[in-house]
XYZ file of C-alpha atoms in Angstrom:
702
model
C 6.203 41.377 -2.611
C 2.659 41.129 -4.005
C 2.682 37.360 -3.428
C 3.745 37.872 0.188
C 0.935 40.349 0.813
C -1.607 38.063 -0.844
C -0.485 35.142 1.248
C -0.738 37.155 4.436
C -4.203 38.424 3.551
C -5.413 34.941 2.680
C -4.060 33.611 5.958
C -5.868 36.279 7.946
C -9.104 35.541 6.100
C -8.662 31.809 6.544
C -8.088 31.875 10.290
C -10.612 34.569 11.054
C -8.570 35.312 14.172
C -6.401 38.001 15.653
C -3.639 37.699 18.199
C -6.120 38.541 20.980
C -8.744 35.949 19.973
C -8.904 32.226 20.606
C -8.194 30.256 17.435
C -11.219 29.607 15.271
C -11.504 26.987 12.536
C -10.157 28.202 9.184
C -12.649 28.870 6.418
C -11.570 28.584 2.802
C -12.932 31.120 0.330
C -15.791 29.908 -1.869
C -15.143 30.298 -5.593
C -17.781 28.463 -7.611
C -16.365 26.388 -10.476
C -18.349 24.318 -12.951
C -17.175 20.704 -13.230
C -18.555 19.492 -16.535
C -19.194 15.943 -17.698
C -21.322 14.130 -20.301
C -23.732 13.108 -17.544
C -24.175 16.313 -15.632
C -22.452 19.425 -14.322
C -21.655 20.203 -10.699
C -20.657 23.398 -8.987
C -17.506 23.027 -6.888
C -16.874 25.941 -4.515
C -13.414 24.710 -3.535
C -11.987 23.545 -6.833
C -9.583 26.500 -6.668
C -7.594 24.661 -3.987
C -6.133 22.501 -6.747
C -2.759 23.804 -7.875
C -0.628 21.314 -9.765
C 2.454 23.519 -9.311
C 1.878 23.609 -5.547
C 2.909 27.274 -5.521
C -0.390 29.200 -5.294
C 0.133 31.517 -2.279
C -3.556 31.600 -1.368
C -3.782 27.810 -1.403
C -0.589 27.448 0.614
C -1.856 30.029 3.095
C -5.026 28.016 3.620
C -3.066 24.803 4.240
C -0.827 26.677 6.676
C -3.870 28.071 8.455
C -5.229 24.557 8.866
C -1.883 23.327 10.179
C -1.702 26.230 12.616
C -5.237 25.519 13.792
C -4.414 21.836 14.266
C -1.364 22.861 16.287
C -3.474 25.088 18.522
C -6.035 22.355 19.153
C -3.470 19.616 19.730
C -1.100 21.629 21.897
C -2.706 20.430 25.121
C -2.216 16.844 23.971
C 1.512 17.239 23.434
C 2.428 15.411 26.676
C 0.252 12.455 25.652
C 1.722 12.510 22.126
C 5.219 12.392 23.567
C 4.229 9.561 25.880
C 2.686 7.518 23.050
C 5.740 8.065 20.901
C 8.092 7.070 23.709
C 6.044 3.951 24.399
C 6.124 2.982 20.733
C 9.870 3.494 20.419
C 10.378 1.431 23.573
C 8.893 -1.530 21.672
C 11.339 -1.177 18.765
C 14.746 -2.835 18.780
C 16.708 0.053 17.361
C 19.831 -1.840 16.291
C 17.892 -4.545 14.475
C 18.842 -6.366 11.283
C 17.131 -8.554 8.717
C 17.691 -12.262 8.131
C 20.482 -12.547 5.509
C 19.605 -14.145 2.183
C 21.857 -15.593 -0.485
C 21.995 -14.664 -4.155
C 24.659 -15.279 -6.776
C 27.470 -15.870 -4.297
C 26.691 -13.061 -1.834
C 24.716 -12.781 1.392
C 22.569 -9.628 1.604
C 21.292 -7.972 4.761
C 19.682 -4.756 5.994
C 20.565 -3.367 9.417
C 19.604 -0.353 11.509
C 21.916 1.464 13.885
C 20.507 2.813 17.134
C 18.617 6.044 16.555
C 18.854 5.835 12.762
C 15.795 6.575 10.651
C 17.209 4.724 7.651
C 18.992 1.378 7.319
C 22.352 0.359 5.948
C 22.263 -2.272 3.200
C 25.303 -4.505 3.032
C 26.528 -7.785 1.584
C 29.088 -10.453 2.381
C 30.897 -12.555 -0.186
C 30.597 -16.313 0.012
C 29.743 -16.612 3.702
C 27.306 -14.819 5.964
C 30.135 -14.293 8.477
C 32.518 -12.733 5.954
C 33.446 -9.022 6.268
C 30.557 -6.739 5.299
C 30.638 -4.484 2.266
C 28.316 -1.489 2.607
C 26.252 -1.000 -0.530
C 23.988 1.797 0.673
C 24.623 3.946 3.729
C 21.133 5.398 3.729
C 21.557 7.617 6.819
C 24.362 9.379 4.949
C 22.428 9.424 1.666
C 19.409 10.998 3.370
C 21.333 13.894 4.908
C 20.173 17.252 3.594
C 16.872 15.868 2.329
C 13.552 16.476 4.068
C 12.315 13.339 2.287
C 14.341 10.341 1.173
C 13.388 6.968 -0.259
C 15.650 4.285 -1.691
C 13.386 1.929 -3.575
C 14.224 -0.833 -6.023
C 17.872 -1.854 -6.381
C 19.478 -4.686 -8.309
C 23.037 -5.974 -8.642
C 24.544 -6.764 -12.049
C 25.083 -10.461 -12.909
C 28.846 -10.064 -12.418
C 28.221 -8.560 -8.923
C 30.219 -5.405 -9.796
C 27.537 -2.729 -10.261
C 24.251 -1.878 -8.586
C 21.401 0.091 -10.147
C 18.918 1.758 -7.815
C 15.950 4.147 -7.666
C 15.895 7.207 -5.408
C 13.164 9.741 -4.562
C 13.929 12.968 -2.688
C 10.487 14.579 -2.959
C 7.815 11.986 -2.192
C 6.161 12.375 -5.588
C 7.266 8.870 -6.680
C 9.140 10.239 -9.661
C 12.330 8.278 -9.215
C 15.863 8.969 -10.361
C 17.850 5.907 -11.408
C 21.552 5.807 -10.580
C 24.399 3.329 -10.998
C 27.072 2.627 -8.383
C 30.341 0.776 -8.876
C 30.570 -1.583 -5.901
C 34.297 -2.126 -6.358
C 35.150 1.576 -6.015
C 32.048 2.959 -4.288
C 31.789 5.654 -6.962
C 28.649 6.696 -8.832
C 28.702 6.366 -12.598
C 27.665 9.463 -14.589
C 24.576 7.646 -15.940
C 21.439 9.215 -14.415
C 17.848 8.636 -15.541
C 15.000 10.811 -14.245
C 11.211 10.393 -13.996
C 11.279 6.609 -13.887
C 9.397 3.888 -12.053
C 11.290 2.280 -9.134
C 11.815 -0.807 -11.277
C 15.169 -1.556 -12.905
C 16.855 -4.725 -14.257
C 20.186 -5.768 -15.716
C 20.625 -7.689 -18.948
C 23.204 -10.467 -18.942
C 25.851 -8.267 -20.585
C 26.372 -6.294 -17.322
C 26.183 -2.990 -19.210
C 22.536 -2.724 -20.251
C 19.829 -1.751 -17.770
C 16.114 -1.924 -18.460
C 13.757 0.532 -16.821
C 10.206 1.889 -17.064
C 9.853 5.543 -18.084
C 6.965 7.632 -16.752
C 4.673 10.017 -18.547
C 5.605 13.419 -17.052
C 1.957 14.500 -16.630
C 0.045 11.410 -15.582
C 3.101 9.725 -13.995
C 2.004 6.506 -15.706
C 4.812 4.083 -16.469
C 4.353 3.474 -20.169
C 7.672 2.669 -21.868
C 10.285 -0.019 -21.278
C 13.644 1.468 -22.161
C 17.134 -0.019 -22.490
C 20.084 2.114 -21.424
C 23.663 1.161 -22.239
C 26.149 2.433 -19.672
C 28.266 5.310 -20.881
C 25.822 6.423 -23.593
C 23.479 9.456 -23.496
C 20.030 8.750 -22.040
C 18.607 10.425 -25.151
C 19.876 7.437 -27.122
C 18.127 4.837 -24.948
C 16.261 2.265 -27.014
C 12.548 1.701 -26.493
C 11.757 -2.005 -26.184
C 8.033 -1.642 -25.595
C 5.401 1.099 -25.308
C 1.990 0.547 -23.732
C -0.449 2.869 -25.474
C -3.595 1.813 -23.585
C -3.664 4.191 -20.622
C -5.853 1.827 -18.589
C -2.841 -0.489 -18.176
C 0.135 -0.122 -15.875
C 3.524 -1.738 -16.290
C 6.385 -3.508 -14.553
C 9.472 -5.561 -15.406
C 11.102 -8.550 -13.704
C 13.430 -11.482 -14.251
C 12.098 -15.026 -13.954
C 13.065 -17.099 -10.917
C 15.592 -19.091 -12.935
C 17.118 -15.811 -14.222
C 16.779 -16.959 -17.826
C 14.176 -14.418 -18.983
C 13.328 -10.757 -18.622
C 9.588 -10.093 -18.669
C 7.405 -7.039 -19.204
C 4.109 -7.192 -17.323
C 1.189 -4.968 -18.258
C -1.994 -5.177 -16.262
C -5.322 -3.525 -15.703
C -7.913 -4.378 -13.103
C -9.350 -7.146 -15.294
C -6.665 -8.064 -17.819
C -2.982 -9.035 -18.030
C -0.434 -9.439 -20.769
C 3.149 -10.635 -20.381
C 6.036 -10.361 -22.812
C 9.321 -12.138 -22.171
C 12.727 -12.366 -23.784
C 15.964 -14.192 -22.996
C 18.082 -12.137 -20.618
C 20.901 -12.461 -23.136
C 18.858 -10.699 -25.866
C 16.070 -8.729 -24.148
C 15.034 -6.886 -27.320
C 13.103 -9.912 -28.689
C 9.961 -9.875 -26.537
C 7.425 -12.681 -27.021
C 3.810 -12.512 -25.814
C 2.933 -15.438 -23.543
C -0.832 -14.978 -23.952
C -2.470 -11.993 -25.670
C -4.584 -9.717 -23.516
C -8.237 -10.479 -23.263
C -10.777 -8.873 -20.987
C -11.288 -10.904 -17.809
C -8.182 -13.015 -18.458
C -5.544 -12.491 -15.789
C -2.216 -14.256 -15.456
C 1.367 -13.854 -14.247
C 3.911 -16.445 -15.328
C 7.322 -17.541 -14.081
C 9.859 -19.961 -15.542
C 11.643 -22.983 -14.072
C 12.810 -26.432 -15.240
C 12.049 -25.870 -18.920
C 8.448 -24.815 -18.405
C 6.304 -21.795 -17.672
C 4.047 -21.772 -14.612
C 1.208 -19.264 -14.530
C -1.131 -18.079 -11.796
C -4.297 -17.444 -13.759
C -8.053 -17.088 -13.532
C -8.504 -19.088 -16.739
C -11.488 -21.317 -15.908
C -10.809 -20.613 -12.217
C -12.339 -17.532 -10.573
C -10.177 -17.974 -7.467
C -7.114 -18.567 -9.648
C -5.196 -21.747 -10.259
C -1.696 -22.679 -11.349
C -1.219 -23.859 -14.921
C 1.892 -24.940 -16.788
C 3.128 -25.127 -20.363
C 6.374 -26.514 -21.750
C 8.718 -24.154 -23.590
C 8.100 -26.039 -26.825
C 4.329 -25.497 -26.552
C 4.332 -21.830 -25.529
C 3.502 -20.578 -29.027
C 0.289 -22.643 -29.005
C -1.272 -20.223 -26.523
C -3.591 -20.943 -23.601
C -5.096 -24.122 -25.188
C -1.736 -25.759 -24.446
C -1.767 -24.724 -20.779
C -2.369 -27.604 -18.365
C -3.684 -27.540 -14.788
C -1.110 -27.822 -12.033
C -3.686 -27.242 -9.280
C -7.468 -27.697 -9.430
C -9.871 -24.767 -9.376
C -11.457 -24.174 -5.971
C -14.490 -22.344 -4.639
C -12.901 -21.836 -1.212
C -9.142 -21.548 -1.803
C -7.845 -18.362 -3.417
C -4.316 -18.516 -4.831
C -2.528 -15.285 -3.962
C 0.876 -16.048 -5.489
C 3.566 -18.664 -5.972
C 7.303 -19.230 -6.210
C 8.832 -22.003 -8.362
C 11.790 -24.005 -7.104
C 13.658 -26.831 -8.783
C 11.356 -29.810 -8.293
C 8.448 -28.134 -6.477
C 6.319 -25.004 -6.180
C 5.535 -22.945 -3.071
C 1.985 -21.563 -3.131
C 0.744 -18.501 -1.251
C -3.024 -18.889 -0.774
C -6.054 -17.809 1.250
C -8.787 -19.828 2.872
C -11.324 -18.843 5.514
C -9.935 -15.318 5.603
C -6.394 -16.433 6.521
C -3.296 -16.361 4.361
C -1.273 -19.586 4.333
C 1.448 -21.538 2.526
C 1.443 -24.972 0.916
C 4.108 -26.802 -1.051
C 3.371 -28.812 -4.201
C 5.914 -31.403 -5.361
C 6.482 -32.726 -8.887
C 4.155 -35.674 -8.250
C 1.307 -33.374 -7.256
C 1.537 -34.119 -3.524
C 0.537 -31.144 -1.394
C 2.125 -30.204 1.940
C 0.232 -27.525 3.906
C 2.096 -25.418 6.455
C -0.081 -25.298 9.553
C -0.811 -22.585 12.112
C -2.135 -22.661 15.691
C -4.030 -19.359 15.921
C -7.539 -18.498 14.684
C -6.465 -15.356 12.805
C -3.010 -15.169 11.240
C -1.029 -14.595 8.078
C 1.780 -16.426 6.348
C 3.642 -15.083 3.346
C 6.480 -16.244 1.162
C 9.657 -14.373 2.059
C 12.831 -13.755 0.037
C 13.693 -16.955 -1.849
C 16.388 -16.077 -4.391
C 18.015 -19.515 -4.742
C 15.720 -22.011 -6.525
C 18.073 -25.007 -6.141
C 17.127 -25.734 -2.516
C 14.642 -27.809 -0.536
C 14.151 -24.999 1.987
C 11.401 -22.408 1.572
C 11.550 -19.208 3.589
C 8.316 -17.657 4.798
C 7.005 -15.376 7.539
C 4.259 -15.958 10.084
C 2.479 -13.541 12.367
C -0.813 -12.518 13.942
C -2.229 -9.652 15.967
C -0.508 -11.266 18.986
C 2.505 -13.128 17.562
C 5.405 -10.975 16.280
C 6.533 -11.647 12.719
C 8.567 -14.839 12.714
C 10.757 -15.907 9.799
C 10.785 -19.655 9.163
C 12.273 -22.140 6.754
C 10.365 -25.306 5.921
C 11.789 -28.303 4.091
C 9.708 -29.291 1.074
C 10.710 -32.964 1.375
C 10.714 -33.632 5.115
C 8.329 -30.902 6.394
C 11.001 -29.980 8.969
C 10.558 -26.402 10.097
C 13.113 -24.133 11.712
C 12.920 -20.601 13.103
C 15.345 -18.117 11.578
C 14.224 -15.068 13.518
C 11.464 -13.762 15.748
C 11.070 -10.033 15.247
C 12.101 -8.490 18.572
C 9.456 -6.405 20.342
C 11.048 -5.162 23.578
C 8.722 -4.813 26.534
C 6.032 -6.917 24.916
C 4.757 -10.319 26.085
C 2.340 -12.060 23.677
C 0.915 -14.032 26.610
C -0.731 -10.832 27.853
C -2.979 -10.506 24.792
C -5.800 -12.403 23.116
C -6.633 -12.654 19.425
C -9.959 -13.827 18.042
C -11.597 -14.340 14.671
C -15.279 -13.437 14.725
C -17.837 -13.247 11.936
C -20.171 -10.260 11.706
C -23.404 -10.663 9.760
C -23.796 -7.888 7.195
C -27.200 -6.466 6.323
C -27.466 -8.704 3.245
C -26.678 -11.835 5.271
C -23.024 -12.181 4.277
C -20.606 -13.192 7.065
C -17.703 -10.734 7.308
C -14.500 -11.947 9.032
C -13.031 -9.717 11.721
C -9.647 -10.144 13.425
C -9.635 -8.911 17.024
C -6.958 -8.306 19.630
C -7.179 -6.988 23.180
C -5.278 -7.228 26.422
C -6.212 -10.046 28.790
C -8.506 -8.740 31.471
C -10.289 -6.307 29.166
C -13.935 -6.569 30.177
C -16.428 -7.693 27.593
C -19.312 -5.818 29.166
C -20.007 -3.151 26.564
C -17.824 -0.478 28.152
C -14.500 -0.851 26.317
C -13.299 1.596 23.658
C -12.897 0.190 20.131
C -10.468 1.093 17.348
C -11.597 -0.348 14.005
C -9.521 -0.373 10.820
C -10.170 -1.508 7.242
C -9.213 -0.883 3.619
C -11.455 -2.836 1.250
C -10.335 -1.860 -2.269
C -8.326 -3.123 -5.257
C -8.495 -6.681 -3.988
C -5.874 -5.769 -1.370
C -6.299 -7.977 1.668
C -5.482 -6.744 5.163
C -3.488 -9.240 7.200
C -3.002 -9.229 10.987
C 0.387 -8.310 12.454
C 1.857 -6.949 15.672
C 2.350 -3.180 15.504
C 4.568 -1.458 18.111
C 2.342 1.608 17.845
C -0.753 -0.387 18.761
C 0.533 -1.871 22.011
C -0.061 1.348 23.935
C -3.710 1.344 22.860
C -4.202 -2.270 23.932
C -2.544 -1.605 27.288
C -5.057 1.179 27.861
C -7.958 -1.225 27.361
C -8.727 -0.454 23.715
C -10.064 -3.334 21.613
C -8.542 -3.377 18.123
C -10.571 -4.750 15.200
C -9.335 -5.420 11.670
C -12.451 -5.690 9.496
C -11.912 -7.823 6.369
C -14.636 -6.098 4.379
C -15.626 -6.774 0.792
C -13.410 -5.115 -1.781
C -10.377 -7.051 -0.554
C -9.756 -10.685 -1.427
C -9.585 -12.263 2.012
C -12.441 -14.585 1.046
C -11.553 -14.997 -2.624
C -12.123 -13.202 -5.899
C -15.893 -12.935 -5.383
C -15.172 -11.000 -2.184
C -13.471 -8.398 -4.363
C -16.125 -8.428 -7.089
C -18.783 -7.807 -4.445
C -16.928 -4.711 -3.231
C -16.070 -2.652 -6.312
C -17.721 -0.935 -9.297
C -21.504 -1.027 -8.802
C -21.074 -3.063 -5.604
C -18.746 -0.588 -3.896
C -21.239 0.384 -1.215
C -20.932 -3.127 0.240
C -17.493 -2.097 1.525
C -19.019 0.796 3.442
C -22.014 -1.069 4.847
C -19.797 -4.025 5.822
C -17.656 -1.693 7.905
C -20.682 -0.164 9.606
C -22.253 -3.564 10.226
C -19.013 -4.860 11.778
C -19.074 -1.914 14.179
C -22.667 -2.578 15.138
C -21.957 -6.285 15.606
C -19.025 -5.624 17.929
C -21.102 -3.184 19.970
C -24.032 -5.614 20.153
C -21.685 -8.415 21.246
C -20.372 -6.104 23.980
C -16.821 -5.915 22.708
C -17.204 -2.143 22.776
C -19.271 0.762 24.034
C -21.537 2.385 21.454
C -20.230 5.866 22.253
C -16.525 4.894 22.322
C -15.816 3.741 18.761
C -12.940 5.059 16.644
C -12.478 4.261 12.956
C -9.491 4.654 10.676
C -8.579 4.139 7.028
C -6.098 5.535 4.529
C -6.068 6.236 0.779
C -8.941 4.147 -0.630
C -9.545 3.312 3.026
C -9.883 7.066 3.490
C -12.716 6.956 0.958
C -14.235 4.310 3.223
C -13.934 6.700 6.161
C -15.529 9.535 4.212
C -18.425 7.354 3.137
C -18.931 5.978 6.660
C -18.873 9.514 8.098
C -21.714 10.466 5.746
C -23.709 7.243 6.067
C -23.469 6.484 9.798
C -21.900 9.408 11.689
C -23.796 8.468 14.841
C -21.912 5.150 15.101
C -18.484 6.749 15.564
C -17.036 9.034 18.172
C -13.939 9.833 16.113
C -12.663 9.041 12.605
C -9.103 9.243 11.259
C -8.845 9.575 7.462
C -5.310 9.544 6.083
C -4.605 10.678 2.490
C -8.290 10.021 1.736
C -9.643 9.546 -1.794
C -12.819 11.565 -1.247
C -13.549 13.477 -4.463
C -14.269 10.367 -6.503
C -16.248 11.711 -9.448
C -14.135 14.775 -10.220
C -10.912 12.791 -10.017
C -12.178 9.940 -12.159
C -13.340 12.447 -14.794
C -9.779 13.788 -15.148
C -7.477 11.459 -17.104
C -4.484 13.747 -16.469
C -4.420 12.815 -12.780
C -2.079 9.937 -11.899
C -3.875 6.601 -11.481
C -7.212 7.726 -12.956
C -7.125 5.732 -16.190
C -5.821 2.616 -14.407
C -8.865 2.560 -12.201
C -11.916 2.660 -14.445
C -12.500 -1.029 -13.693
C -12.135 -0.398 -9.970
C -14.536 2.504 -9.519
C -16.157 2.865 -12.944
C -15.791 5.444 -15.685
C -18.026 8.429 -14.858
C -18.286 9.189 -18.577
C -20.851 6.366 -18.474
C -24.074 7.411 -16.755
C -24.633 4.332 -14.583
C -21.195 4.755 -13.037
C -21.472 8.521 -12.798
C -24.732 8.280 -10.871
C -23.528 5.467 -8.603
C -20.178 7.079 -7.783
C -21.890 10.411 -7.137
C -24.239 8.693 -4.690
C -21.365 7.750 -2.354
C -18.560 10.231 -3.163
C -17.723 11.653 0.297
C -17.103 15.185 -0.978
C -20.357 15.302 -2.915
C -22.405 13.766 -0.111
C -21.360 16.139 2.683
C -24.583 17.434 4.223
C -25.807 19.761 6.948
C -25.732 17.310 9.856
C -23.664 16.246 12.837
C -20.371 14.485 12.156
C -17.998 12.713 14.540
C -14.683 14.237 15.517
C -12.352 14.032 12.521
C -8.607 13.971 11.978
C -7.664 14.246 8.293
C -4.096 13.923 7.016
C -2.460 14.458 3.631
C 0.873 15.173 1.964
C 1.407 18.135 -0.346
C 3.403 16.019 -2.817
C 1.090 13.033 -2.857
C 0.886 11.560 -6.366
C -1.628 8.838 -5.482
C -4.339 10.958 -3.851
C -3.730 14.611 -4.571
C -3.623 16.900 -1.523
C -6.545 18.992 -2.765
C -9.071 16.167 -2.353
C -8.913 16.124 1.457
C -8.399 19.911 1.480
C -11.657 20.439 -0.389
C -13.462 17.861 1.732
C -12.382 19.539 4.964
C -13.347 22.967 3.628
C -16.821 21.725 2.718
C -17.236 19.940 6.048
C -16.373 23.166 7.855
C -19.061 24.936 5.855
C -21.799 22.297 6.211
C -21.478 20.330 9.445
C -23.801 21.317 12.287
C -21.902 19.880 15.258
C -19.165 21.352 17.403
C -16.935 18.287 17.279
C -13.299 19.009 16.397
C -12.213 18.759 12.777
C -8.429 18.792 12.330
C -6.571 18.841 9.026
C -2.852 18.140 8.889
C -0.904 18.674 5.651
C 2.645 17.398 5.602
C 4.336 19.971 3.387
C 7.378 17.798 2.689
C 5.893 14.388 1.963
C 3.781 12.333 -0.393
C 1.352 9.459 -0.094
C 3.244 7.558 2.585
C 3.973 10.545 4.803
C 7.421 11.656 5.856
C 10.241 9.210 5.330
C 12.200 7.508 8.100
C 11.157 4.695 10.430
C 10.634 6.870 13.520
C 8.901 9.750 11.749
C 5.876 7.570 11.004
C 5.438 6.891 14.699
C 5.688 10.601 15.522
C 2.854 11.282 13.094
C 0.854 8.367 14.486
C 1.300 9.645 18.025
C -0.409 12.894 17.030
C -3.627 11.347 15.768
C -3.353 8.612 18.410
C -3.465 11.155 21.216
C -6.435 12.839 19.544
C -8.268 9.513 19.292
C -7.621 8.627 22.929
C -8.866 12.045 24.015
C -12.107 11.571 22.092
C -12.585 8.053 23.470
C -11.972 9.283 27.025
C -8.949 7.032 27.449
C -6.060 8.248 29.578
């Protein structure tokens, strides 16, 4: 009863409203808290909003007050939200299915039924036209859950059992389960708090998985579970004690080896063992700072993508017999390049498919045993190719996808010997004609003279006279590159005359490894200024009106939005920040928070003064000031394990206290979701329609 009264009182205080008054913005209570560090202490008035149990009634009341306020402010936009959602859904083929792929005698496929939020995963024995066997009826599995995610799944070598990872909270603490595909029954074996990463050994009764630390949620142990035995008796095969490394497991492309991968931002180490005896792990190359590699096995040799003597990465190879000699025995398979960045690769029998970047675009080339290279060409100025599912190495055909901001994702196969190319599927986009739209690649000059690539799309007929509204998106962290693609939710914006810009700012790897190095650690501010300079370039070149610019980013891209809002609020009419990482210093000082220790080489360790001072100088929460800000829509999920809900909650509370404008500030907390929002394919578009309507209102677009 006391908790109920406290919650009600906190809600009344937060809203500052009665039933007779118009809604007013919520105000969180100020409770000064000293955040201590070796390099300085800071007072944080809203630290109390952090509750790791997510049960504090006062905190929950504040989040509810913010949700209620957002509802009140967005109520008038409900018709536009519904219209945007309906338009988006009209561009989705609801009964769609994936291109089947073959593995170990079965054809696997994912299909959606009309109206379903989740797909059915099925397989066919021997022939893609054989009767289908349903492996996972996800619509049925999701019933009764407000959140549902089926992640990694893998079939046993004898095709009888399937192991899979399931999350019903959104916290990314997965439960591993085993299903008998011959009977459809679940086995009693259940493993909790695991990574969504599970493999079978060749004996068909041992599964390998990665266990998580219950506090930090860091995957740190590779365990072996024998079916029918207690989980408490699972054998540990490897433990990673350095908390700056994260972990994963995989089988090699030839299925001969099981490998444990540990990696930090600047270092890798890989241990592999025969799939017949996975307990005998052998290190391929010992970890060394600034040495990165990932190796695969085919045709009696190891092939590694590595930065050894190649900043933009190269492929190197070593015979099985020479593996113990270490990296001195590794030999170049491709030359190092200043302009070509190798993103990944896939070995086949007799050749290698290479996923690479050049000039800001992602492309594919094939390398045969004689060293002859076959590039796969494209006809658009801004595009992306990517290797698709290729589970059978004994083939001349390589499957890949192609797309752009205009061209829907198209699945191709290309023959490594003849260069013949055939279309397997063009992703259906009902009611959409690519001929009605234009894509461009432009280069914006940043303030330090660097040319930043920008991918643009707009509807034909959109005037380039400086009057159009602009929607600009970017990420710019972790070396993650943003590639162009058709989005059903974007078509409605383009049809209303909005120009869409994807800014490939530093911090990604669109232009190679140096592009990343120039956008993290003590160079992080380049990401922010690049984004601002792209905006100013597009306005100057009359792609957009100065007073009709919207910006959006999520997660680390939400940090970008927070920094941009502080640094150049006058350049943006409205900003959308989803699950934003905005309390950089406090989070990076706390090693108990998931992801913190992994990311010292991304952001810096604030225990060191140079990083503390630099991070503090751009941390969005710390840099909020008494000035005008653009209209803001901020979103988060209560169960987010990547960026904790209290970061954006604190940021919004401080903005409400400090900002001097009357522009709307809306904060939406999804109480039943994590980092990726609510689950289900349509739910994402419902959420997008909410902030989309808000953006269009602010840009004066009907």
